Structure formats: C-alpha cells, structure tokens
C-alpha cells in the first residue's frame, strides 16, 4: 500500500488584508505558503493465520488459532496474536449457550501520523510567512516584499524558487543593513542544527490489546432472549506525542521556579530580569520595584518578573525567544522561556514533536440485553424490541495518538477516566409495523441515555510549567466532587471559584487530575419512519423519514475540548463581583448535542 497525501494547509497561498479598503487596493498585510507538502508512505501489510475447530463434546465446541501480522512502515516484527474461543450449551437443549473468547490483537499502522512525522525530514517541506520578516523604522524588508507580493494577488507561487527570486528582488534596493537573501521569510521542518521538528521513535511499535469476553445467552420464554456479556480490554503501546527538545532542569533544583528565582536572566550588559515570588496582585508582573508601583520601562537596567502572575502582556522590554521566528514577547512566561532556552538540546528551535509507543488504555463493561424476535401482534400489527444496559469503565492516558501530557512525557500522571467514559448507558430500540388503515408504516425508534461524562479543566492554553505545551492544568484546593457542570443561568458558585488558582510559572499544577470535572448526562430520542411499495415482482420503492432528537432537547456537552478556566483575573486571583462575564460562564457548557434534524430519503430496491 502506498499512502499519498497532499497537505492543503497554505499549499496554494493565503493572502491576508487588514480591512476592506486594503483588499480593494491590493495591499496584502500577510502572506503564507507551504511548499513540499506531499507525503509518500510505502507500507506492505502481511497477515498469516492458522485456525482449527474441535467439537470436544456434543455440547462443547472449541476453536483456536494463531495470527501473525507485519507492516513495513514501522520496524515491529513480533506481532503474534493467539486466539481461543469456546461455546458450551450447559442445558443440551439448544436454548442457551455460554461463550468465551480471548486473544491478542494489533492495530493497523496510522499512515497519516507516520507521514506527518517523517514527512520530508531532509527539509524539503518549506514554509514562507511574511510575519517572520523584520519590520521597523530601520528594517523595511517586510514592507517591500509584501508590496511585490500584492502585485501578484490572487496568484501564489509554483515553487520556492519563484518566491525566493521575488524576495531577493523586492528588497534589493533597501536602505538598511539587514540581510535580504533567498532564505528571508522561509523556514524548513528541520532546525538549523539539522534536527527534524517532527519525528517518530526509532523503535515505534504497533498498539497491542489483550481482550477476553465471557457471555451467557438464554431463551427465557418463547420469543424472548436474555444475554449477558462481560468484556475486558487492556491496550498498550498506544501512540503518544512528546517534546524531545524541552529544556533540561539543572541538578539541584526542584523545578524551574526555584531555578529562575536563584538565577536572574541577563539579556544584555544593560538589561537584567530578576524573578521573584510576589503576591498574586502585584499588577502586570514585571516591575522596576517589587511593590507593583512602577512598570518596567524600555531603558530600565533591572526588571523584576513576578512568577505568581498570569501571562498577561506588560510594558516590559521585548525578549526575542530563541527559535521563535524572531517574534518578541514581554510577558512573564515568554521571559521565563527565554531565560531557560540555553538548556534545550537544540537551542536553535523551541518545541519539537516525536511520536512514541508509550500510551495505554483500559476498558471493562457488563452488558445486559433483553430482546424479542419479530412477531405478529394481530390486526396487522407486528413488532420486535431490544433493551440494553451497559455498566462500564474506560480509562486512558490520552485522547488520541497525538495527545500530549501536562508534564512533558509523563503519561502515567494522565491516567484517568476517558472523555468517552459514561458509567451507565441505556438503550431501547425496535421496529413497529402498522396495518393498512394506518398506512402500513414502519416505526423504528432509538432512545438512548448515558450518565455523566468527565471534562478537563485547563489553564487557558498557557504554558506555565515551561515545557512548550499548552496542556497545563490549574490548582484546586477543594473537593474534586464539587467540580460539576452548570446549567446556563444557574447560581454562580463563588465559593468554588475561590478554590482555584494558577500554578506558579515554572511549576506544574499539583493536585487537579486530568478529566476531573463531571459533565452533563446524555439523552436523545431518534425516530425512523418508512413505508414500502412493491412496484413489480423484484422492484420496491421505500421512502424514509428520519428524525434526530425529535423533541429538540438541549443536551449539553463539553465534547473533547479543554474547558479553559477563564474565571481568574489577570493577576491570577478569583474575579470580583463586578467581573460577571467570567463568573457567569464558569463551568457552563458551550455546545450541545445535535439539534432536531429531519431528513427525507428514497430507496429503490431491484
């Protein structure tokens, strides 16, 4: 199998304009384009198996086998999967059976993930972004280049050579001493030290799961069958993402907070940043004195950075963070990241990505089911029913194959209820046929209920523990059982809000697990209505009416999102009574399950 993918993100160029007038005048304010976005991943899949079945007794059948699988996209050669199945009729009357099955199973290679991570590791993937080119009173390169690009709108560039030639020509007559060459504005997916920004572990393995199921099925009375199944599934080697270029904490320090407090950041001979742990209401967090009275000016030699503030912008002198396209930041987190950049394995870039087989998941569930066979009820009516109840538990250490941990690489700390976990589920479905005088309609309802699912509380996507990842969580001093979703318009839980706080910059949240919140339950009622007409002997027409969420109920959901905690002020303290927006929206879901949908269809069988 050859997987070929063309990434379309900015592959044909993206032009940005500041307003309608600039669009009318062809004044481009930003231009981006990616080159070499194609992925070619060759993968050959081999699968061999042997299987046998033995009728050991008149009421006992045993099947067993062994399967071997190999995919050449990864170097994983030991994927042997034994299988065992048993069917036993303890009553010897054909009305009941006990089933048991167990085996080892392997996932298929995720070719898109592999392609994204090994794509053009030699640097053939090239990105251009005009925002990475300097612009100031003394550096006019971006202005000149954008003016030349504007003349070409709406056409982009076929190759990097076309765009490189324009870049060189556009700023050849510049009035500054800044260099302007064919690489201006371009970036590759390898660092200047030659290291890929995305990669996979050299020993990447295919995810492997161990499963067994034991079940009992019995006809309890005529036309009605009861079935119970217990399923157990443990999965290992799930793919997870981590940052191999995170700064390495020097020996003798418990976290980056303690290091920063002990080591002022010398940006230049005339500028120094001293980090300290002040109270949370010290203002912007960057001051000339530690009492929050005077902000740090651009000519100040010694600036103080409070590590207990939020990452709000300040009037501090900008700090260019190494490897961040020359962009500058004056906020506390940006300054802290600049101070520890020298401890990165590759100091020419910041975050890099590597996929490794280090994740795990676990599921166990008991399913109880009662169902009836289709039967005529008389007077033209007929029906069948199915009731199912599931008691289950699902845990994992990440949502998908590119999940990151709050603390880089520490997925054991992420072990918690999965976002898809609902302890109790109920389902009712069936079909009802009506007689001629009711139109010979067939009604097929589906009613479902699920108990609450968890949700995750984040810190607004900020990187307070300084590992380049926006998966940080916040501190909580109360009872986790109190973190429950709120209905819109419900009373504001000020006491609960007061129990949250932001971790100190340089340290991770200490006591709030992943997926700690308890979200809303799930319920919906869908209905399918159809009628069949026989046209000829082998031809039938069947119109279909499908109604989803027939009562248009507002079923709230957090989905798979981080629920970023926005109820803290910029200084990291709980909001006051006048700051109503953050308080009113705290823990209120911002999305609902699908609204009522009505679909009409026509099926023709011949």
Coordinates of C-alpha atoms in Angstrom, one line a residue, residues 105-348:
X105 CA -5.0 -8.1 18.7
X106 CA -2.9 -5.5 16.9
X107 CA -3.9 -2.1 15.5
X108 CA -3.1 -1.1 11.9
X109 CA -0.3 1.5 11.3
X110 CA -1.7 5.0 11.3
X111 CA -0.2 6.1 8.0
X112 CA -1.2 9.7 8.2
X113 CA 0.5 10.1 11.6
X114 CA 3.6 8.4 10.3
X115 CA 3.6 10.6 7.2
X116 CA 3.2 13.8 9.2
X117 CA 6.1 12.8 11.5
X118 CA 8.6 11.6 8.9
X119 CA 7.5 13.9 6.1
X120 CA 10.5 15.4 4.2
X121 CA 12.8 15.1 7.2
X122 CA 15.6 16.3 4.9
X123 CA 14.0 19.8 4.9
X124 CA 12.0 19.6 1.7
X125 CA 8.9 20.9 3.5
X126 CA 9.4 24.7 3.3
X127 CA 7.1 27.3 4.8
X128 CA 7.0 31.0 4.0
X129 CA 5.5 33.6 6.3
X130 CA 5.9 37.3 5.8
X131 CA 5.3 37.9 9.5
X132 CA 8.7 36.4 10.3
X133 CA 10.5 39.1 8.4
X134 CA 11.5 42.1 10.4
X135 CA 9.8 45.5 10.1
X136 CA 10.6 48.7 11.9
X137 CA 11.8 52.2 11.2
X138 CA 15.2 50.8 10.3
X139 CA 14.1 47.5 8.8
X140 CA 11.7 47.8 5.8
X141 CA 12.2 44.3 4.3
X142 CA 8.7 43.1 5.0
X143 CA 7.1 46.2 3.6
X144 CA 9.0 45.9 0.3
X145 CA 8.3 42.1 0.0
X146 CA 4.6 42.5 0.7
X147 CA 4.4 45.3 -1.9
X148 CA 5.8 42.9 -4.5
X149 CA 3.5 40.1 -3.4
X150 CA 0.5 42.4 -3.6
X151 CA 1.1 42.9 -7.3
X152 CA 0.7 39.2 -7.9
X153 CA -2.6 38.7 -6.0
X154 CA -4.6 36.4 -6.2
X155 CA -1.9 34.1 -7.7
X156 CA 0.5 32.3 -5.5
X157 CA 3.8 30.6 -6.4
X158 CA 4.5 27.3 -8.0
X159 CA 7.9 26.7 -6.4
X160 CA 10.1 28.1 -3.7
X161 CA 12.5 29.4 -6.4
X162 CA 9.7 31.7 -7.8
X163 CA 9.1 33.2 -4.4
X164 CA 12.8 33.4 -3.5
X165 CA 13.5 35.4 -6.6
X166 CA 10.8 37.8 -5.7
X167 CA 12.1 38.2 -2.1
X168 CA 15.6 39.0 -3.3
X169 CA 14.4 41.4 -6.0
X170 CA 11.9 43.2 -3.8
X171 CA 14.4 44.3 -1.1
X172 CA 17.5 44.6 -3.3
X173 CA 17.3 48.4 -3.1
X174 CA 16.7 48.5 0.7
X175 CA 18.1 51.3 2.8
X176 CA 19.1 49.2 5.8
X177 CA 21.9 46.9 6.6
X178 CA 19.7 43.9 7.4
X179 CA 20.4 40.9 5.1
X180 CA 18.0 40.1 2.4
X181 CA 18.6 36.8 0.7
X182 CA 16.6 33.9 -0.8
X183 CA 16.0 32.4 2.7
X184 CA 14.3 35.6 4.1
X185 CA 10.9 34.6 5.5
X186 CA 11.4 30.9 4.8
X187 CA 11.5 28.0 7.3
X188 CA 12.0 24.3 6.9
X189 CA 10.8 21.4 9.1
X190 CA 14.4 20.8 10.3
X191 CA 16.2 23.1 12.7
X192 CA 19.3 25.0 11.7
X193 CA 21.2 22.3 13.5
X194 CA 19.8 19.7 11.1
X195 CA 17.3 18.1 13.6
X196 CA 13.7 17.3 12.4
X197 CA 10.9 19.2 14.0
X198 CA 8.7 16.2 13.8
X199 CA 9.8 12.6 14.1
X200 CA 8.9 9.1 15.3
X201 CA 10.8 6.8 17.7
X202 CA 13.2 4.5 16.0
X203 CA 11.6 1.6 17.9
X204 CA 8.0 2.7 17.2
X205 CA 5.7 -0.3 17.7
X206 CA 2.1 -1.1 16.7
X207 CA -0.5 -0.8 19.5
X208 CA -1.4 -4.1 21.1
X209 CA -4.5 -5.1 23.0
X210 CA -5.3 -8.1 25.2
X211 CA -9.0 -8.9 25.2
X212 CA -11.4 -11.5 26.6
X213 CA -15.2 -11.8 26.7
X214 CA -17.4 -14.2 28.6
X215 CA -21.1 -14.3 27.9
X216 CA -24.3 -16.1 28.5
X217 CA -27.4 -16.3 26.2
X218 CA -30.7 -18.0 27.0
X219 CA -34.2 -18.0 25.7
X220 CA -36.2 -17.3 28.9
X221 CA -39.6 -17.7 27.3
X222 CA -41.0 -18.0 23.9
X223 CA -39.7 -15.3 21.6
X224 CA -37.6 -13.6 24.3
X225 CA -33.9 -13.9 24.7
X226 CA -31.7 -12.7 27.6
X227 CA -28.0 -12.1 27.1
X228 CA -25.2 -11.0 29.4
X229 CA -21.6 -10.3 28.4
X230 CA -18.6 -9.1 30.3
X231 CA -15.7 -7.6 28.2
X232 CA -12.2 -6.8 29.4
X233 CA -9.7 -5.0 27.2
X234 CA -6.3 -3.7 28.1
X235 CA -4.3 -1.8 25.4
X236 CA -0.7 -0.9 25.5
X237 CA 1.8 0.9 23.2
X238 CA -0.7 3.5 22.0
X239 CA 0.9 6.3 20.2
X240 CA 1.6 9.5 22.1
X241 CA 3.4 12.7 21.4
X242 CA 6.2 14.3 23.4
X243 CA 8.7 17.1 23.1
X244 CA 12.3 15.9 22.9
X245 CA 13.6 19.5 22.9
X246 CA 12.2 20.6 26.2
X247 CA 14.8 22.4 28.4
X248 CA 16.6 20.1 30.9
X249 CA 16.4 21.3 34.5
X250 CA 19.9 21.6 36.1
X251 CA 20.8 19.5 39.0
X252 CA 20.0 20.9 42.5
X253 CA 16.6 22.5 41.6
X254 CA 13.1 21.0 42.2
X255 CA 11.5 22.9 39.3
X256 CA 12.1 25.8 37.0
X257 CA 10.5 28.2 39.6
X258 CA 13.4 27.6 42.0
X259 CA 15.9 27.9 39.3
X260 CA 14.6 31.2 38.0
X261 CA 14.4 32.8 41.4
X262 CA 18.0 31.9 42.0
X263 CA 19.3 32.9 38.6
X264 CA 18.5 36.3 37.1
X265 CA 18.3 36.4 33.3
X266 CA 20.9 38.7 31.8
X267 CA 19.6 39.7 28.4
X268 CA 22.3 42.2 27.6
X269 CA 25.0 44.0 29.5
X270 CA 22.5 46.7 30.4
X271 CA 19.3 44.7 31.0
X272 CA 18.6 42.1 33.7
X273 CA 15.4 40.3 34.7
X274 CA 15.2 39.2 38.3
X275 CA 12.5 36.6 39.1
X276 CA 10.6 36.6 42.4
X277 CA 7.5 35.1 44.0
X278 CA 5.3 38.1 44.9
X279 CA 1.6 38.2 45.8
X280 CA -0.8 37.5 43.0
X281 CA -2.0 41.1 42.8
X282 CA 1.4 42.7 42.1
X283 CA 0.0 44.2 38.9
X284 CA 1.4 43.3 35.5
X285 CA 4.1 41.0 36.9
X286 CA 7.0 43.0 35.5
X287 CA 8.1 46.0 37.6
X288 CA 11.1 48.1 38.4
X289 CA 10.4 47.5 42.1
X290 CA 8.7 44.6 43.8
X291 CA 5.8 46.6 45.2
X292 CA 4.0 46.9 41.8
X293 CA 4.1 50.7 41.8
X294 CA 6.2 51.4 38.6
X295 CA 6.2 49.4 35.4
X296 CA 9.4 48.4 33.8
X297 CA 10.5 50.8 31.1
X298 CA 12.4 50.1 28.0
X299 CA 15.6 51.7 29.3
X300 CA 15.5 50.1 32.7
X301 CA 18.6 48.0 33.6
X302 CA 16.9 45.8 36.2
X303 CA 13.4 44.4 35.7
X304 CA 11.5 42.3 38.2
X305 CA 9.3 39.4 37.0
X306 CA 6.7 38.1 39.3
X307 CA 6.2 34.3 38.8
X308 CA 2.8 34.3 40.5
X309 CA 1.1 36.4 37.9
X310 CA -0.8 35.4 34.8
X311 CA 0.8 35.6 31.3
X312 CA -0.8 39.0 30.6
X313 CA 1.1 41.4 28.4
X314 CA 3.1 44.1 30.1
X315 CA 5.2 47.1 29.2
X316 CA 8.5 45.2 29.8
X317 CA 11.1 45.3 27.1
X318 CA 10.5 42.7 24.5
X319 CA 12.5 39.5 24.7
X320 CA 13.2 37.5 21.5
X321 CA 12.8 33.8 22.4
X322 CA 15.4 31.7 20.6
X323 CA 13.9 29.7 17.7
X324 CA 10.6 31.5 17.7
X325 CA 10.9 33.2 14.3
X326 CA 12.3 36.4 15.8
X327 CA 9.0 37.4 17.4
X328 CA 9.3 39.0 20.8
X329 CA 7.3 38.9 24.0
X330 CA 7.3 41.0 27.1
X331 CA 5.0 38.7 29.1
X332 CA 6.3 36.7 32.2
X333 CA 6.0 33.3 30.5
X334 CA 7.9 34.4 27.4
X335 CA 10.6 36.0 29.5
X336 CA 11.0 32.8 31.6
X337 CA 11.2 30.7 28.4
X338 CA 13.9 32.9 27.1
X339 CA 15.8 32.6 30.3
X340 CA 15.9 28.7 30.1
X341 CA 16.3 28.4 26.4
X342 CA 20.0 27.7 26.8
X343 CA 19.1 24.3 28.4
X344 CA 17.5 22.9 25.3
X345 CA 19.2 20.1 23.4
X346 CA 18.8 22.1 20.2
X347 CA 18.9 25.8 21.1
X348 CA 18.1 26.9 17.5

